Amino acid sequence: MSLRRLLGAATAVVMLGSLAAVPAATAAPAGTTGQAAAAPATLAPTADNTPEAMWKQTPDGFASLPGYGLAGTTGGQAGRTVTASTIGELKDYAAATEPLVIFIRGSLAATDYVKIPVAANKSFIGTGAGAEVVNAGFKLINTSNVIFRNFTIRDSYIPGDWDGKRPDNDRDGIQLDTTHHVWVDHMKIQRMGDGLIDTRKDSDLVTYSWNIFADNNKALGVGWTSNAVTRMTIHHNWIRNTTQRNFSLDNTAAAHVYNNYLQDVGQYGMMGRNAAKVVLEGNTFTAVQDPIVAKDPGTEVVSRDNVFNGTRGRRDNVGAAFDPAQNYAYQKDDAARVPDIVAAGAGPRENSAPNNATRITVALDGTGDFGSLQAAIGSIPSGSTMPRTITVKPGTYRESVNVWADRPNLTIQGATANPADVVISYDLPANGAKFYGGTWGAGGSATLNVLAEGTTVRNLTVENAYDEAANGGSQALAVRSVGDKVAFDGTRFLGNQDTYLADTTGRDATARTYLKNCYIEGDVDFIYGRGTAVLDGCTIHSLDRGSATNNGYVVAPSTKNSNPYGFLIVDSKLTSDAAPGTVSLGRPWFASSDPDAHPMAVIRDSTLGSHIAVRGWADMSGHAWSEGRFAEYNNSGPGAYVNEFHPQLTAADAPKFTKEAFLGDWTPAGRG
């Protein structure tokens, strides 16, 4: 008999030894004891071809080991079986002094966030489709022997509190303090206010397996102690669209991390801290910055057989850590197969259907589908090419946003025609120090990273709010576009140095961006990069730096020599409140002294204010401005000089440098 047939649509109640499981379809009513049935000796494939081996009847890893007077993790197997259909019932059962197997049926939503205290010897098992706990979490303090399986915990995010710094925001999915023998298996935890799971204060003998952790800033933290006590196993989890703590493993005595799939992570991946001992093996990291970090001199991180796709930054491998096989037996999958295996098997059995909505709304006031733009992007299935539109309602959204490369053909638009009504704001400087070493760099500082092909952004503002006056000068990007065929329409870009980076996926790649009716402000090289960008009908505003001689540079292209098209500014206005003649049109950027660069920019049919210098173009880092491919044509206004420092296209050459020529076979919507 298959486990699916035994339990209907639910997961088995996980027990040890000869413990039986109660069929979900005939689970005993709340407050009564269910009749046990024999557990199958052999687990057969299910009807949907999900291997039953993914649905073990007993925990594996460290949660299976004896300690602290327990033979292992058994949850509520010794007690009654009950069903919770409301948050109130769930709270009562969770706090009961007796052992309980608690079935969660349907959607249990709290009006106001509540962190539910959990007493020892409990199993929480989702039954049927849609088993979930909404706007609530679980708190395990000085307790033991608890199992969570087969349901979703979601949506306690406080809109606007991306960093989780509000004093009333301790909205974790699951919090463990000084707790031992916990198994979290086939769960989905997403969009919480604080962490998805916080494993704290000397908690021990824990296994997290086959879970989905998604759409959150802070994902999975371990530590909050000066003692190296925690022993934990982390395997076959899918960690996606998160930013930090993926996991952050602080002072773990032994953390065995294998066959996990980390996908689309904004800052850092797996991190060992202080005296942590970590073994990372057979994991796949895709689009993860700093995938493996050993932060401190006492940290030991063993990295073996891991796969890295589209990652950059640190891949630390230091020390001997420990030997997992000396603690328990385990079977490791080939890391190359981990993305498919984990994507097919992680999360609750009756997992939510993929999001096929073509229109998604983000709002701070609770009237949207999501409270953050990054969460809305995360709701789109990886690899989907279906065109979708995210509409963002008015407000200021403080968050760092990534439009991941595996989510193409997305439109992000403000809900009104006024881009000032919707502001996406963050404040990382490129020279800002990461707490684990190094700096954020240009790409890491961007408030909005557009990595996906076919993205359109319209009618909103993106700013990097880094305060140069208070903290000193630094690159601090508002927007970085990387994908091909990216369009900005009626978008405002606010920053100082390096406001907008037109980038590509690599040194030899090309990427086209079209900016229509946009407003871009900054001071130093605030439109720069090696990409191809057409600025059509835009206002390009140079900020006044207060200098009587040099108030900055508009463009700094680093175009590859084989690319005939760098930057084109056409039918636009170059404005400033700076002193007359103190702003250069641009300068040539030979990134990393690249000998194959040949920076290219054309400014034509535009109005140039009095701030533009008589010597229109400037030298940069030992390279003369004349080494670039710079030209102007048919400009007007007090800054539209025609002299030896303002090279002009001829009437014969002008037709070669048009929007159509720069964009090639791509005709974005709205191109005139």
XYZ file of C-alpha atoms in Angstrom:
672
model
C 0.000 0.000 0.000
C 1.387 3.457 -0.890
C 1.660 6.163 1.708
C -0.559 8.435 -0.378
C -3.325 5.814 -0.333
C -2.884 5.280 3.362
C -3.242 8.977 4.155
C -5.369 10.249 1.308
C -4.173 13.744 0.383
C -2.057 14.299 3.489
C 1.395 13.488 4.648
C 2.042 10.658 7.044
C 2.189 11.507 10.700
C 5.847 10.905 11.267
C 6.675 8.488 14.015
C 9.468 6.214 15.080
C 9.616 2.471 15.206
C 6.232 0.826 14.933
C 4.146 3.967 15.366
C 1.096 4.010 13.142
C -0.344 6.932 11.199
C -3.910 8.187 11.165
C -5.452 8.591 7.705
C -6.145 12.290 7.166
C -9.427 11.582 5.452
C -10.701 9.912 8.618
C -8.778 11.888 11.210
C -10.447 11.924 14.566
C -12.443 15.036 15.452
C -10.814 17.588 17.687
C -10.474 16.356 21.232
C -10.756 12.668 20.425
C -8.214 9.933 19.923
C -7.675 8.553 16.446
C -7.311 4.909 15.572
C -3.771 3.996 14.504
C -3.089 2.068 11.310
C 0.012 0.117 10.419
C 2.752 2.096 8.716
C 3.838 0.709 5.338
C 7.076 -1.194 5.319
C 7.885 -0.183 1.728
C 7.248 3.264 0.305
C 6.089 3.151 -3.309
C 5.965 6.006 -5.846
C 2.846 8.152 -5.698
C 0.433 8.809 -8.523
C 2.200 12.092 -9.288
C 5.575 10.314 -9.447
C 6.857 12.002 -6.303
C 9.150 9.400 -4.712
C 7.813 8.333 -1.347
C 11.406 8.207 -0.136
C 11.073 11.985 0.139
C 8.343 11.385 2.715
C 10.139 9.438 5.381
C 8.221 8.146 8.355
C 10.993 9.066 10.748
C 13.409 11.991 10.906
C 16.928 11.641 9.626
C 20.076 13.557 10.429
C 20.739 15.013 13.848
C 17.048 15.081 14.809
C 17.063 11.273 14.732
C 19.829 10.907 17.314
C 19.415 10.243 21.034
C 20.218 12.906 23.583
C 18.854 14.879 26.523
C 16.968 11.795 27.711
C 15.190 11.179 24.400
C 15.762 8.334 21.963
C 15.096 10.687 19.045
C 12.427 13.016 17.680
C 8.964 11.458 17.826
C 6.709 14.479 18.208
C 3.268 13.734 19.590
C 3.211 10.044 18.758
C 2.387 9.007 22.302
C -0.763 11.118 22.468
C -4.136 11.745 20.929
C -4.812 12.921 17.383
C -6.753 16.180 17.139
C -7.674 18.631 14.369
C -7.251 22.406 14.502
C -9.500 24.410 12.209
C -8.991 27.833 13.814
C -6.065 29.768 15.228
C -7.668 29.551 18.655
C -7.798 25.764 18.535
C -4.234 25.626 17.263
C -3.009 27.770 20.177
C -4.807 25.620 22.715
C -3.501 22.343 21.327
C 0.046 23.689 20.904
C 0.213 24.750 24.555
C -1.261 21.531 25.959
C 0.919 19.642 28.419
C 0.006 16.286 26.886
C 1.535 14.797 23.722
C -0.608 15.538 20.649
C -0.654 14.918 16.918
C -2.318 18.097 15.623
C -3.767 18.039 12.134
C -4.046 21.481 10.515
C -6.966 21.649 8.126
C -7.667 24.567 5.809
C -6.448 28.122 6.169
C -5.944 29.242 9.762
C -5.545 33.020 9.709
C -4.871 35.357 12.613
C -6.361 38.843 12.515
C -3.354 40.210 14.417
C -0.002 38.466 14.285
C 0.497 35.880 17.017
C 3.541 33.755 17.823
C 2.045 30.525 19.148
C 3.825 28.968 22.180
C 4.530 25.266 21.670
C 4.893 22.763 24.498
C 6.880 19.538 24.265
C 5.848 16.410 22.379
C 3.810 17.844 19.515
C 3.394 16.976 15.839
C 1.843 19.597 13.553
C 0.697 17.967 10.302
C -1.083 19.663 7.414
C -3.948 17.678 5.967
C -5.500 18.211 2.552
C -4.939 20.972 0.040
C -4.469 24.487 1.358
C -3.351 23.640 4.891
C -1.711 26.842 6.108
C -1.154 29.194 9.001
C -1.421 32.857 7.997
C -0.112 35.896 9.914
C 1.140 33.706 12.728
C 4.215 31.758 13.738
C 5.391 29.240 16.319
C 7.552 29.835 19.399
C 9.477 26.963 20.990
C 11.204 28.032 24.207
C 12.902 25.518 26.530
C 10.949 22.694 24.963
C 11.648 19.528 22.985
C 10.403 16.862 20.631
C 8.398 18.800 18.049
C 7.607 17.997 14.402
C 6.255 20.325 11.684
C 5.187 18.756 8.379
C 3.220 19.411 5.230
C 1.734 22.884 5.561
C 2.492 26.514 4.793
C 3.328 29.357 7.163
C 3.002 32.709 5.422
C 2.372 36.425 5.316
C 3.230 38.250 8.495
C 5.251 40.854 6.576
C 4.818 44.433 7.769
C 4.617 46.463 4.545
C 7.475 48.937 4.398
C 9.602 47.203 7.049
C 11.870 45.355 4.615
C 14.806 45.388 7.038
C 12.697 44.069 9.913
C 13.812 46.847 12.232
C 10.518 47.939 13.727
C 10.451 47.269 17.494
C 7.160 45.404 17.157
C 8.477 43.150 14.390
C 9.573 39.795 15.775
C 7.370 37.973 13.322
C 9.253 34.750 12.670
C 7.738 31.691 11.063
C 9.288 29.369 13.668
C 11.512 30.440 16.561
C 13.530 27.993 18.646
C 15.173 29.054 21.918
C 17.080 26.427 23.935
C 15.047 23.685 22.302
C 16.100 20.222 21.171
C 14.841 17.459 18.897
C 12.927 19.352 16.218
C 12.124 18.162 12.717
C 10.795 20.612 10.103
C 9.975 18.717 6.925
C 8.098 19.456 3.687
C 7.019 22.878 4.895
C 6.702 26.133 2.973
C 7.509 29.321 4.846
C 7.365 32.676 3.058
C 6.844 36.415 3.429
C 7.295 36.678 7.170
C 8.012 39.937 8.954
C 11.328 38.823 10.424
C 13.049 35.465 9.868
C 11.541 32.354 8.313
C 13.133 30.161 11.000
C 15.337 31.435 13.819
C 17.256 28.631 15.553
C 18.601 30.265 18.694
C 20.200 30.021 22.110
C 21.801 26.580 22.150
C 19.025 24.701 20.377
C 20.238 21.257 19.366
C 19.537 18.050 17.411
C 17.533 19.662 14.630
C 16.782 18.586 11.053
C 15.308 20.809 8.347
C 14.497 18.792 5.221
C 12.576 19.206 1.966
C 11.247 22.679 2.793
C 10.649 25.759 0.662
C 11.939 28.999 2.175
C 11.019 31.933 -0.044
C 10.309 35.590 -0.673
C 11.883 37.093 2.423
C 14.728 39.393 3.346
C 16.044 37.480 6.374
C 15.654 33.774 5.787
C 17.282 31.342 8.222
C 19.411 32.417 11.153
C 21.193 30.168 13.658
C 22.955 31.262 16.801
C 22.294 34.096 19.264
C 24.663 32.356 21.669
C 28.336 32.349 22.583
C 28.313 28.558 22.929
C 29.099 26.177 20.070
C 26.361 23.667 20.870
C 23.920 23.376 17.979
C 23.982 20.219 15.865
C 21.754 20.365 12.822
C 21.123 18.752 9.457
C 19.899 20.862 6.544
C 19.095 18.956 3.376
C 16.991 19.140 0.221
C 15.612 22.593 0.972
C 14.743 25.137 -1.706
C 15.846 28.617 -0.652
C 14.744 31.168 -3.243
C 14.183 34.897 -3.703
C 15.748 35.761 -0.356
C 18.435 38.237 0.647
C 20.405 37.186 3.725
C 20.761 34.302 6.259
C 20.514 31.454 3.783
C 21.552 29.973 6.337
C 23.633 32.100 8.682
C 25.240 29.446 10.909
C 26.695 31.000 14.059
C 28.595 28.851 16.572
C 27.183 25.567 15.327
C 29.007 22.601 16.799
C 28.119 20.636 13.658
C 26.016 21.871 10.723
C 25.643 19.356 7.899
C 24.253 21.113 4.824
C 23.725 18.939 1.766
C 21.668 18.789 -1.430
C 20.031 22.185 -0.979
C 19.047 24.431 -3.880
C 19.783 28.124 -3.363
C 18.288 30.197 -6.172
C 18.131 33.972 -6.712
C 19.707 35.238 -3.502
C 20.406 38.947 -3.133
C 23.350 39.174 -0.730
C 25.078 36.075 0.647
C 24.368 32.374 0.682
C 25.625 29.904 3.293
C 27.674 31.528 6.028
C 29.606 30.149 8.973
C 30.289 32.552 11.844
C 32.464 32.576 14.966
C 33.369 28.990 15.963
C 30.922 27.322 13.566
C 31.792 23.965 12.048
C 29.992 23.495 8.749
C 30.080 20.833 6.024
C 28.538 21.926 2.713
C 28.262 19.212 0.105
C 26.274 18.539 -3.033
C 24.415 21.861 -2.990
C 23.555 23.957 -6.049
C 23.895 27.731 -5.960
C 22.217 29.654 -8.791
C 22.401 33.466 -8.999
C 23.771 33.788 -5.480
C 26.197 36.502 -4.435
C 28.997 35.321 -2.121
C 27.637 31.752 -2.080
C 29.872 30.390 0.717
C 31.340 32.602 3.427
C 33.508 31.640 6.404
C 33.237 34.912 8.260
C 35.578 34.589 11.233
C 39.043 33.152 11.908
C 37.569 30.391 14.074
C 35.044 29.301 11.449
C 35.582 25.985 9.650
C 33.645 25.430 6.422
C 34.228 22.362 4.281
C 32.929 22.835 0.738
C 32.834 19.820 -1.565
C 30.921 18.695 -4.643
C 28.896 21.912 -4.850
C 27.706 23.431 -8.145
C 27.794 27.161 -8.858
C 25.718 28.720 -11.654
C 25.859 32.444 -12.311
C 27.424 33.235 -8.957
C 30.131 35.689 -8.018
C 32.070 36.454 -4.892
C 33.284 34.205 -2.119
C 33.438 30.401 -2.189
C 35.308 29.790 1.056
C 36.692 26.395 1.997
C 38.666 26.406 5.229
C 39.375 23.918 8.005
C 38.292 20.323 8.557
C 35.012 20.950 10.462
C 33.694 17.425 11.196
C 32.716 14.172 9.508
C 28.919 13.828 9.175
C 29.236 10.078 8.554
C 30.596 9.658 12.070
C 27.218 10.817 13.372
C 24.684 9.112 11.099
C 24.288 7.440 7.719
C 22.960 9.468 4.790
C 22.667 9.256 1.033
C 23.676 12.255 -1.049
C 22.235 13.076 -4.486
C 24.341 14.338 -7.375
C 24.498 18.137 -7.042
C 23.819 18.604 -10.754
C 20.411 16.961 -10.263
C 19.538 18.866 -7.093
C 17.550 21.699 -8.752
C 15.186 19.238 -10.436
C 14.958 16.914 -7.440
C 14.303 19.659 -4.927
C 11.925 21.666 -7.137
C 9.865 18.508 -7.665
C 9.816 17.317 -4.076
C 10.180 20.207 -1.624
C 7.279 21.782 0.193
C 3.870 20.460 1.216
C 2.424 17.591 -0.788
C -0.680 19.531 -1.753
C 1.431 22.561 -2.606
C -0.113 25.673 -4.073
C -0.576 25.709 -7.827
C 1.919 27.905 -9.693
C 0.940 31.536 -9.945
C -0.594 31.968 -13.383
C -1.978 35.431 -12.673
C -1.011 37.940 -15.323
C -1.795 40.931 -13.096
C -0.376 41.324 -9.598
C -0.842 44.265 -7.224
C 1.535 45.546 -4.543
C 0.312 47.910 -1.830
C 1.441 49.141 1.560
C -2.100 49.407 2.915
C -3.067 45.742 2.597
C -5.212 46.195 -0.503
C -2.783 44.404 -2.824
C -1.732 40.826 -3.381
C 1.608 41.551 -1.691
C 3.124 44.178 0.565
C 6.525 44.253 -1.124
C 7.674 44.389 -4.718
C 10.312 41.701 -4.195
C 7.684 39.318 -2.832
C 5.518 39.941 -5.878
C 8.446 39.133 -8.172
C 9.077 35.967 -6.151
C 5.498 34.807 -6.733
C 6.251 34.410 -10.438
C 7.464 30.883 -11.162
C 11.098 30.607 -12.132
C 11.449 30.068 -15.867
C 7.988 31.339 -16.733
C 7.971 33.428 -19.910
C 4.335 34.485 -19.624
C 4.024 38.299 -19.800
C 2.908 39.637 -16.425
C 2.251 43.074 -14.968
C 2.933 44.123 -11.389
C 1.106 47.333 -10.450
C 2.513 49.163 -7.439
C 0.161 51.425 -5.505
C 1.343 54.811 -4.181
C 3.830 54.914 -1.327
C 7.520 54.634 -0.549
C 8.794 51.057 -0.628
C 12.104 50.759 1.174
C 13.575 47.600 -0.268
C 16.340 46.373 -2.524
C 14.711 44.802 -5.593
C 15.993 42.192 -8.045
C 14.135 41.288 -11.218
C 15.758 37.867 -11.561
C 16.976 36.684 -14.944
C 14.698 33.640 -14.815
C 11.552 35.820 -14.745
C 11.473 37.555 -18.162
C 8.731 39.613 -19.825
C 7.689 41.398 -16.651
C 6.192 44.897 -16.501
C 6.451 46.835 -13.241
C 4.337 49.966 -13.220
C 3.215 52.640 -10.827
C -0.515 52.768 -10.296
C -0.759 56.416 -11.364
C 0.624 58.482 -14.210
C 2.829 60.417 -11.762
C 6.120 58.591 -11.112
C 6.625 60.551 -7.875
C 3.651 58.697 -6.352
C 5.515 55.363 -6.193
C 9.073 55.367 -4.858
C 11.392 52.364 -4.563
C 14.188 53.441 -2.229
C 17.283 51.965 -0.630
C 20.636 53.418 0.414
C 23.602 51.072 -0.065
C 26.867 52.676 -1.272
C 29.241 50.705 -3.465
C 32.095 51.338 -1.032
C 29.991 50.331 1.960
C 31.534 47.534 4.002
C 29.820 44.165 4.139
C 29.776 42.907 7.701
C 31.612 39.776 6.547
C 34.314 41.553 4.560
C 34.640 43.394 1.277
C 32.316 46.044 -0.103
C 28.974 45.932 -1.872
C 30.398 47.037 -5.207
C 28.421 48.813 -7.897
C 25.959 46.003 -8.627
C 25.402 45.303 -4.952
C 24.553 48.938 -4.277
C 21.737 49.156 -6.850
C 18.276 49.728 -5.457
C 16.827 48.036 -8.552
C 18.713 45.320 -10.459
C 16.976 44.394 -13.720
C 18.495 41.079 -14.777
C 15.658 39.685 -16.902
C 15.165 40.124 -20.625
C 12.039 41.911 -21.758
C 11.467 43.880 -18.539
C 9.515 47.141 -18.660
C 9.448 49.653 -15.797
C 7.124 52.630 -16.008
C 5.615 55.470 -14.011
C 7.604 55.108 -10.812
C 10.717 56.439 -9.087
C 13.818 54.471 -8.136
C 16.300 56.154 -5.843
C 19.501 55.377 -4.050
C 19.064 57.515 -0.944
C 22.681 57.192 0.203
C 23.600 60.524 1.817
C 26.857 61.723 0.297
C 26.868 64.918 2.357
C 26.760 62.980 5.612
C 28.839 59.938 4.678
C 31.220 60.927 1.891
C 31.266 60.291 -1.819
C 30.660 56.840 -3.274
C 29.109 55.116 -6.219
C 25.522 54.454 -5.205
C 23.341 53.111 -7.993
C 19.631 53.618 -8.275
C 19.239 51.256 -11.244
C 21.373 48.623 -12.924
C 19.975 47.021 -16.067
C 21.605 43.843 -17.358
C 19.079 41.979 -19.476
C 18.488 42.662 -23.152
C 15.403 44.537 -24.362
C 14.784 46.390 -21.102
C 12.564 49.483 -21.287
C 11.975 52.345 -18.876
C 9.025 54.596 -19.584
C 8.248 57.667 -17.503
C 10.625 56.472 -14.803
C 12.632 58.687 -12.473
C 16.182 57.702 -11.473
C 17.506 59.576 -8.418
C 21.055 59.430 -7.104
C 24.432 61.131 -7.129
C 27.440 59.237 -8.452
C 26.658 56.454 -10.943
C 22.879 56.726 -10.732
C 22.216 54.443 -13.711
C 24.394 51.570 -14.957
C 23.620 50.145 -18.392
C 25.363 46.806 -17.935
C 25.592 43.453 -19.715
C 25.861 39.855 -18.557
C 29.540 39.707 -19.486
C 32.455 41.459 -21.113
C 31.570 40.228 -24.603
C 27.781 40.390 -24.246
C 25.489 43.127 -25.483
C 22.274 44.393 -23.947
C 19.874 47.045 -25.210
C 17.913 49.423 -22.999
C 15.361 51.989 -24.118
C 14.519 54.921 -21.845
C 11.508 56.969 -22.948
C 10.407 60.194 -21.237
C 12.527 59.434 -18.182
C 14.119 61.748 -15.629
C 17.657 60.930 -14.511
C 19.624 62.972 -12.026
C 23.088 62.709 -10.555
C 26.493 64.312 -10.677
C 29.485 62.048 -11.409
C 29.242 59.616 -14.359
C 25.589 59.159 -13.536
C 24.792 57.387 -16.814
C 27.485 54.808 -17.439
C 28.379 51.268 -18.496
C 29.114 48.975 -21.413
C 25.515 48.385 -22.463
C 23.653 49.962 -25.374
C 21.173 52.558 -24.133
C 18.869 54.958 -25.973
C 17.576 57.908 -23.945
C 14.650 59.314 -25.901
C 12.816 62.437 -24.768
C 14.441 62.315 -21.343
C 15.393 65.025 -18.871
C 18.965 64.512 -17.702
C 19.639 66.687 -14.681
C 23.122 67.343 -13.317
C 23.084 68.117 -9.605
C 24.937 71.168 -8.377
C 27.967 70.078 -6.355
C 28.725 73.662 -5.413
C 31.920 73.933 -7.441
C 32.879 76.933 -9.496
C 34.835 74.746 -11.930
C 33.725 71.081 -11.947
C 30.242 69.856 -11.164
C 30.634 66.439 -12.672
C 30.124 64.381 -15.809
C 26.942 63.184 -17.482
C 27.962 59.940 -19.237
C 30.823 57.479 -18.855
C 30.434 54.722 -21.451
C 32.707 51.668 -21.496
C 31.488 50.243 -24.786
C 33.314 47.262 -26.214
C 35.319 48.083 -29.331
C 33.318 45.602 -31.432
C 29.999 47.221 -30.474
C 29.122 50.152 -32.760
C 26.410 51.369 -30.402
C 26.916 52.651 -26.890
C 24.793 55.556 -25.599
C 22.405 57.662 -27.651
C 20.750 60.723 -26.121
C 18.125 62.066 -28.492
C 15.332 64.661 -28.305
C 16.225 65.200 -24.666
C 16.999 68.059 -22.283
C 20.223 68.378 -20.286
C 19.486 70.628 -17.310
C 21.179 71.804 -14.127
C 21.286 74.501 -11.487
C 25.093 74.312 -11.476
C 27.301 77.190 -12.489
C 27.662 77.772 -16.235
C 30.315 75.747 -17.999
C 31.031 73.390 -15.074
C 29.593 70.039 -16.257
C 31.222 67.818 -18.857
C 29.102 65.861 -21.295
C 31.094 62.786 -20.352
C 34.344 60.914 -20.333
C 35.643 57.554 -21.594
C 35.640 54.718 -19.072
C 38.185 52.001 -19.740
C 36.925 49.645 -17.047
C 39.791 47.761 -15.396
C 42.076 49.375 -18.000
C 40.339 47.249 -20.642
C 42.403 47.593 -23.840
C 39.433 46.430 -25.910
C 37.101 49.166 -24.717
C 36.167 51.943 -27.117
C 33.623 54.113 -25.257
C 30.859 55.461 -27.454
C 28.183 58.152 -26.964
C 26.181 60.386 -29.277
C 24.079 63.349 -28.138
C 21.791 64.714 -30.824
C 18.666 66.774 -31.428
C 18.699 67.793 -27.769
C 18.705 70.980 -25.690
C 21.875 71.556 -23.671
C 21.799 73.947 -20.749
C 24.384 76.545 -19.813
C 25.993 74.158 -17.314
C 27.697 72.260 -20.153
C 31.408 72.997 -20.433
C 32.986 74.721 -23.411
C 35.420 71.804 -23.400
C 32.562 69.349 -23.791
C 34.255 66.041 -23.024
C 36.776 65.211 -20.305
C 39.718 62.840 -19.857
C 39.480 59.911 -17.423
C 42.081 57.838 -15.571
C 44.898 58.557 -17.995
C 42.762 58.200 -21.109
C 42.142 61.230 -23.293
C 38.552 62.025 -24.181
C 39.540 61.704 -27.835
C 40.107 57.969 -27.314
C 36.339 57.602 -27.063
C 33.800 57.637 -29.866
C 32.007 60.845 -28.915
C 29.867 62.982 -31.181
C 27.065 65.542 -31.199
C 24.567 66.627 -33.799
C 21.901 69.282 -34.220
C 21.764 70.263 -30.560
C 20.492 73.609 -29.308
C 20.646 75.720 -26.192
C 23.437 77.662 -24.469
C 25.553 74.536 -23.961
C 25.375 73.384 -27.590
C 28.836 74.452 -28.603
C 30.382 73.678 -31.954
C 34.141 73.670 -31.536
C 37.104 71.317 -31.469
C 35.946 69.920 -28.098
C 32.439 69.163 -29.370
C 32.931 66.849 -32.396
C 29.917 66.904 -34.713
C 28.424 64.237 -36.943
C 28.194 65.142 -40.577
C 24.826 65.275 -42.287
C 25.826 62.115 -44.140
C 26.729 60.245 -40.947
C 23.763 61.389 -38.857
C 21.308 58.794 -40.300
C 23.617 56.031 -39.056
C 23.105 57.036 -35.424
C 19.370 56.810 -34.792
C 17.129 55.020 -32.330
C 16.429 52.402 -34.944
C 20.117 51.760 -35.548
C 20.919 51.430 -31.846
C 17.966 49.145 -31.060
C 18.228 46.986 -34.183
C 15.503 44.387 -34.545
C 13.814 45.405 -31.293
C 10.881 47.815 -31.402
C 9.872 48.554 -27.812
C 6.375 49.815 -27.107
C 6.301 53.589 -27.244
C 9.281 53.999 -29.537
C 8.634 57.010 -31.741
